[in-house]
């Protein structure tokens, strides 16, 4: 069962990209695995376990990084 928010670091590892890339891909709309809210240096990211699974086949179970 997929649950919670996937940490950016985990999504980056699964995708074979840097956390910087994942954050900016979400902000720029290059990927639709999550959303970004906030502005400036105070941004928050939500990465959907379901969408990450659909893209990569990785199932997030809420485990620690």
Tab-separated table of N, CA, C and O in Angstrom:
chain	number	residue	atom	x	y	z
A	1	UNK	N	0.839	-1.193	0.000
A	1	UNK	CA	0.000	0.000	0.000
A	1	UNK	C	0.876	1.245	0.000
A	1	UNK	O	1.742	1.410	0.844
A	2	UNK	N	0.667	2.099	-0.960
A	2	UNK	CA	1.431	3.340	-1.057
A	2	UNK	C	0.807	4.387	-0.147
A	2	UNK	O	-0.402	4.500	-0.087
A	3	UNK	N	1.673	5.113	0.544
A	3	UNK	CA	1.142	6.097	1.471
A	3	UNK	C	2.071	7.284	1.617
A	3	UNK	O	3.256	7.184	1.373
A	4	UNK	N	1.513	8.398	2.026
A	4	UNK	CA	2.290	9.581	2.368
A	4	UNK	C	2.921	10.292	1.199
A	4	UNK	O	2.538	10.115	0.048
A	5	UNK	N	3.898	11.087	1.530
A	5	UNK	CA	4.644	11.909	0.592
A	5	UNK	C	6.011	11.271	0.390
A	5	UNK	O	6.696	10.965	1.346
A	6	UNK	N	6.418	11.082	-0.851
A	6	UNK	CA	7.746	10.538	-1.130
A	6	UNK	C	8.758	11.669	-0.987
A	6	UNK	O	8.604	12.723	-1.621
A	7	UNK	N	9.790	11.489	-0.174
A	7	UNK	CA	10.811	12.536	-0.053
A	7	UNK	C	11.509	12.780	-1.392
A	7	UNK	O	11.709	11.853	-2.188
A	8	UNK	N	11.907	14.013	-1.630
A	8	UNK	CA	12.580	14.375	-2.875
A	8	UNK	C	13.833	13.513	-3.054
A	8	UNK	O	14.114	13.037	-4.153
A	9	UNK	N	14.600	13.289	-1.991
A	9	UNK	CA	15.824	12.497	-2.089
A	9	UNK	C	15.552	11.079	-2.576
A	9	UNK	O	16.318	10.531	-3.365
A	10	UNK	N	14.452	10.500	-2.118
A	10	UNK	CA	14.096	9.143	-2.534
A	10	UNK	C	13.690	9.135	-4.003
A	10	UNK	O	14.139	8.292	-4.785
A	11	UNK	N	12.840	10.078	-4.399
A	11	UNK	CA	12.414	10.161	-5.793
A	11	UNK	C	13.615	10.363	-6.713
A	11	UNK	O	13.698	9.743	-7.782
A	12	UNK	N	14.549	11.193	-6.293
A	12	UNK	CA	15.746	11.448	-7.093
A	12	UNK	C	16.561	10.173	-7.267
A	12	UNK	O	17.001	9.857	-8.384
A	13	UNK	N	16.751	9.440	-6.192
A	13	UNK	CA	17.511	8.185	-6.260
A	13	UNK	C	16.839	7.201	-7.207
A	13	UNK	O	17.475	6.593	-8.057
A	14	UNK	N	15.527	7.045	-7.077
A	14	UNK	CA	14.763	6.109	-7.907
A	14	UNK	C	14.839	6.506	-9.378
A	14	UNK	O	14.947	5.646	-10.258
A	15	UNK	N	14.794	7.795	-9.654
A	15	UNK	CA	14.794	8.284	-11.031
A	15	UNK	C	16.199	8.391	-11.619
A	15	UNK	O	16.359	8.636	-12.816
A	16	UNK	N	17.215	8.231	-10.778
A	16	UNK	CA	18.591	8.367	-11.253
A	16	UNK	C	18.969	9.803	-11.556
A	16	UNK	O	19.792	10.071	-12.426
A	17	UNK	N	18.367	10.724	-10.829
A	17	UNK	CA	18.602	12.155	-11.021
A	17	UNK	C	19.005	12.779	-9.695
A	17	UNK	O	18.923	12.153	-8.644
A	18	UNK	N	19.402	14.037	-9.729
A	18	UNK	CA	19.722	14.756	-8.497
A	18	UNK	C	18.439	15.314	-7.882
A	18	UNK	O	17.431	15.496	-8.575
A	19	UNK	N	18.500	15.595	-6.598
A	19	UNK	CA	17.354	16.216	-5.926
A	19	UNK	C	17.071	17.584	-6.553
A	19	UNK	O	15.913	17.978	-6.714
A	20	UNK	N	18.111	18.306	-6.935
A	20	UNK	CA	17.967	19.596	-7.607
A	20	UNK	C	17.151	19.435	-8.888
A	20	UNK	O	16.218	20.205	-9.143
A	21	UNK	N	17.489	18.423	-9.690
A	21	UNK	CA	16.764	18.179	-10.940
A	21	UNK	C	15.289	17.889	-10.670
A	21	UNK	O	14.411	18.441	-11.330
A	22	UNK	N	15.013	17.023	-9.704
A	22	UNK	CA	13.632	16.649	-9.406
A	22	UNK	C	12.828	17.865	-8.956
A	22	UNK	O	11.713	18.085	-9.429
A	23	UNK	N	13.391	18.664	-8.064
A	23	UNK	CA	12.688	19.870	-7.610
A	23	UNK	C	12.346	20.790	-8.779
A	23	UNK	O	11.220	21.258	-8.912
A	24	UNK	N	13.319	21.055	-9.626
A	24	UNK	CA	13.098	21.978	-10.737
A	24	UNK	C	12.203	21.379	-11.819
A	24	UNK	O	11.432	22.111	-12.446
A	25	UNK	N	12.256	20.075	-12.014
A	25	UNK	CA	11.369	19.430	-12.988
A	25	UNK	C	9.916	19.542	-12.532
A	25	UNK	O	9.016	19.741	-13.348
A	26	UNK	N	9.688	19.435	-11.232
A	26	UNK	CA	8.327	19.599	-10.700
A	26	UNK	C	7.883	21.055	-10.871
A	26	UNK	O	6.789	21.324	-11.341
A	27	UNK	N	8.753	21.989	-10.504
A	27	UNK	CA	8.417	23.414	-10.618
A	27	UNK	C	8.134	23.822	-12.064
A	27	UNK	O	7.199	24.593	-12.323
A	28	UNK	N	8.935	23.333	-12.996
A	28	UNK	CA	8.827	23.724	-14.407
A	28	UNK	C	7.764	22.945	-15.173
A	28	UNK	O	7.515	23.235	-16.338
A	29	UNK	N	7.204	21.919	-14.540
A	29	UNK	CA	6.193	21.119	-15.215
A	29	UNK	C	6.761	20.066	-16.149
A	29	UNK	O	6.039	19.509	-16.970
A	30	UNK	N	8.063	19.783	-16.039
A	30	UNK	CA	8.669	18.745	-16.884
A	30	UNK	C	8.271	17.352	-16.439
A	30	UNK	O	8.414	16.404	-17.194
A	31	UNK	N	7.804	17.232	-15.205
A	31	UNK	CA	7.287	15.965	-14.698
A	31	UNK	C	6.052	16.267	-13.867
A	31	UNK	O	5.949	17.328	-13.259
A	32	UNK	N	5.116	15.339	-13.860
A	32	UNK	CA	3.879	15.573	-13.100
A	32	UNK	C	3.769	14.632	-11.902
A	32	UNK	O	2.689	14.271	-11.490
A	33	UNK	N	4.916	14.267	-11.321
A	33	UNK	CA	4.881	13.355	-10.164
A	33	UNK	C	4.488	14.056	-8.880
A	33	UNK	O	4.227	13.397	-7.881
A	34	UNK	N	4.479	15.374	-8.881
A	34	UNK	CA	4.152	16.087	-7.656
A	34	UNK	C	3.895	17.553	-7.901
A	34	UNK	O	3.805	18.005	-9.035
A	35	UNK	N	3.801	18.268	-6.786
A	35	UNK	CA	3.546	19.703	-6.849
A	35	UNK	C	4.509	20.447	-5.937
A	35	UNK	O	5.070	19.879	-5.002
A	36	UNK	N	4.660	21.716	-6.219
A	36	UNK	CA	5.494	22.607	-5.411
A	36	UNK	C	4.612	23.746	-4.927
A	36	UNK	O	3.826	24.293	-5.688
A	37	UNK	N	4.753	24.089	-3.672
A	37	UNK	CA	4.030	25.242	-3.150
A	37	UNK	C	5.016	26.136	-2.409
A	37	UNK	O	6.064	25.687	-1.963
A	38	UNK	N	4.663	27.376	-2.294
A	38	UNK	CA	5.536	28.337	-1.644
A	38	UNK	C	6.285	29.153	-2.679
A	38	UNK	O	6.107	28.986	-3.880
A	39	UNK	N	7.149	30.039	-2.198
A	39	UNK	CA	7.930	30.871	-3.107
A	39	UNK	C	9.274	31.196	-2.479
A	39	UNK	O	9.470	31.018	-1.281
A	40	UNK	N	10.175	31.682	-3.317
A	40	UNK	CA	11.502	32.033	-2.833
A	40	UNK	C	12.223	30.824	-2.278
A	40	UNK	O	12.228	29.761	-2.881
A	41	UNK	N	12.806	30.991	-1.107
A	41	UNK	CA	13.550	29.891	-0.477
A	41	UNK	C	12.653	28.977	0.361
A	41	UNK	O	13.100	27.956	0.851
A	42	UNK	N	11.387	29.330	0.513
A	42	UNK	CA	10.456	28.580	1.368
A	42	UNK	C	9.485	27.761	0.525
A	42	UNK	O	8.303	28.032	0.482
A	43	UNK	N	10.000	26.758	-0.174
A	43	UNK	CA	9.160	25.922	-1.021
A	43	UNK	C	8.988	24.552	-0.377
A	43	UNK	O	9.886	24.053	0.293
A	44	UNK	N	7.830	23.983	-0.605
A	44	UNK	CA	7.539	22.627	-0.139
A	44	UNK	C	7.168	21.789	-1.355
A	44	UNK	O	6.537	22.275	-2.291
A	45	UNK	N	7.540	20.523	-1.301
A	45	UNK	CA	7.271	19.619	-2.416
A	45	UNK	C	6.461	18.435	-1.926
A	45	UNK	O	6.749	17.869	-0.873
A	46	UNK	N	5.451	18.080	-2.706
A	46	UNK	CA	4.680	16.862	-2.464
A	46	UNK	C	4.888	15.984	-3.688
A	46	UNK	O	4.610	16.410	-4.814
A	47	UNK	N	5.409	14.775	-3.469
A	47	UNK	CA	5.577	13.812	-4.549
A	47	UNK	C	4.616	12.664	-4.299
A	47	UNK	O	4.660	12.013	-3.253
A	48	UNK	N	3.752	12.435	-5.262
A	48	UNK	CA	2.721	11.410	-5.167
A	48	UNK	C	3.324	10.014	-5.310
A	48	UNK	O	3.966	9.718	-6.322
A	49	UNK	N	3.110	9.141	-4.325
A	49	UNK	CA	3.596	7.766	-4.449
A	49	UNK	C	3.015	7.066	-5.679
A	49	UNK	O	3.719	6.332	-6.365
A	50	UNK	N	1.758	7.327	-5.966
A	50	UNK	CA	1.102	6.689	-7.115
A	50	UNK	C	1.728	7.132	-8.430
A	50	UNK	O	2.020	6.316	-9.308
A	51	UNK	N	1.946	8.431	-8.580
A	51	UNK	CA	2.521	8.934	-9.831
A	51	UNK	C	3.973	8.502	-9.995
A	51	UNK	O	4.411	8.207	-11.110
A	52	UNK	N	4.725	8.446	-8.896
A	52	UNK	CA	6.101	7.966	-8.974
A	52	UNK	C	6.108	6.491	-9.387
A	52	UNK	O	6.922	6.075	-10.203
A	53	UNK	N	5.175	5.711	-8.843
A	53	UNK	CA	5.057	4.297	-9.211
A	53	UNK	C	4.730	4.148	-10.692
A	53	UNK	O	5.315	3.314	-11.388
A	54	UNK	N	3.792	4.948	-11.179
A	54	UNK	CA	3.401	4.873	-12.584
A	54	UNK	C	4.569	5.217	-13.507
A	54	UNK	O	4.701	4.642	-14.588
A	55	UNK	N	5.435	6.133	-13.090
A	55	UNK	CA	6.571	6.546	-13.898
A	55	UNK	C	7.732	5.558	-13.818
A	55	UNK	O	8.377	5.268	-14.825
A	56	UNK	N	7.989	5.019	-12.615
A	56	UNK	CA	9.214	4.239	-12.403
A	56	UNK	C	8.998	2.786	-12.002
A	56	UNK	O	9.930	1.993	-12.077
A	57	UNK	N	7.820	2.458	-11.483
A	57	UNK	CA	7.586	1.111	-10.971
A	57	UNK	C	8.023	0.944	-9.518
A	57	UNK	O	7.899	-0.138	-8.947
A	58	UNK	N	8.518	2.017	-8.903
A	58	UNK	CA	8.956	1.975	-7.501
A	58	UNK	C	7.763	2.200	-6.587
A	58	UNK	O	7.042	3.182	-6.733
A	59	UNK	N	7.573	1.280	-5.645
A	59	UNK	CA	6.452	1.407	-4.710
A	59	UNK	C	6.927	1.950	-3.368
A	59	UNK	O	7.652	1.276	-2.635
A	60	UNK	N	6.494	3.141	-3.049
A	60	UNK	CA	6.830	3.798	-1.774
A	60	UNK	C	5.907	3.267	-0.702
A	60	UNK	O	4.687	3.291	-0.847
A	61	UNK	N	6.476	2.784	0.398
A	61	UNK	CA	5.679	2.233	1.494
A	61	UNK	C	5.817	3.043	2.773
A	61	UNK	O	5.463	2.580	3.844
A	62	UNK	N	6.360	4.231	2.651
A	62	UNK	CA	6.496	5.102	3.803
A	62	UNK	C	7.719	4.808	4.651
A	62	UNK	O	7.842	5.318	5.755
A	63	UNK	N	8.635	4.001	4.136
A	63	UNK	CA	9.827	3.672	4.897
A	63	UNK	C	10.752	4.874	5.012
A	63	UNK	O	10.603	5.848	4.291
A	64	UNK	N	11.684	4.781	5.900
A	64	UNK	CA	12.641	5.885	6.072
A	64	UNK	C	13.608	5.901	4.899
A	64	UNK	O	13.830	4.907	4.237
A	65	UNK	N	14.185	7.068	4.681
A	65	UNK	CA	15.139	7.241	3.587
A	65	UNK	C	16.334	6.368	3.845
A	65	UNK	O	17.048	5.942	3.072
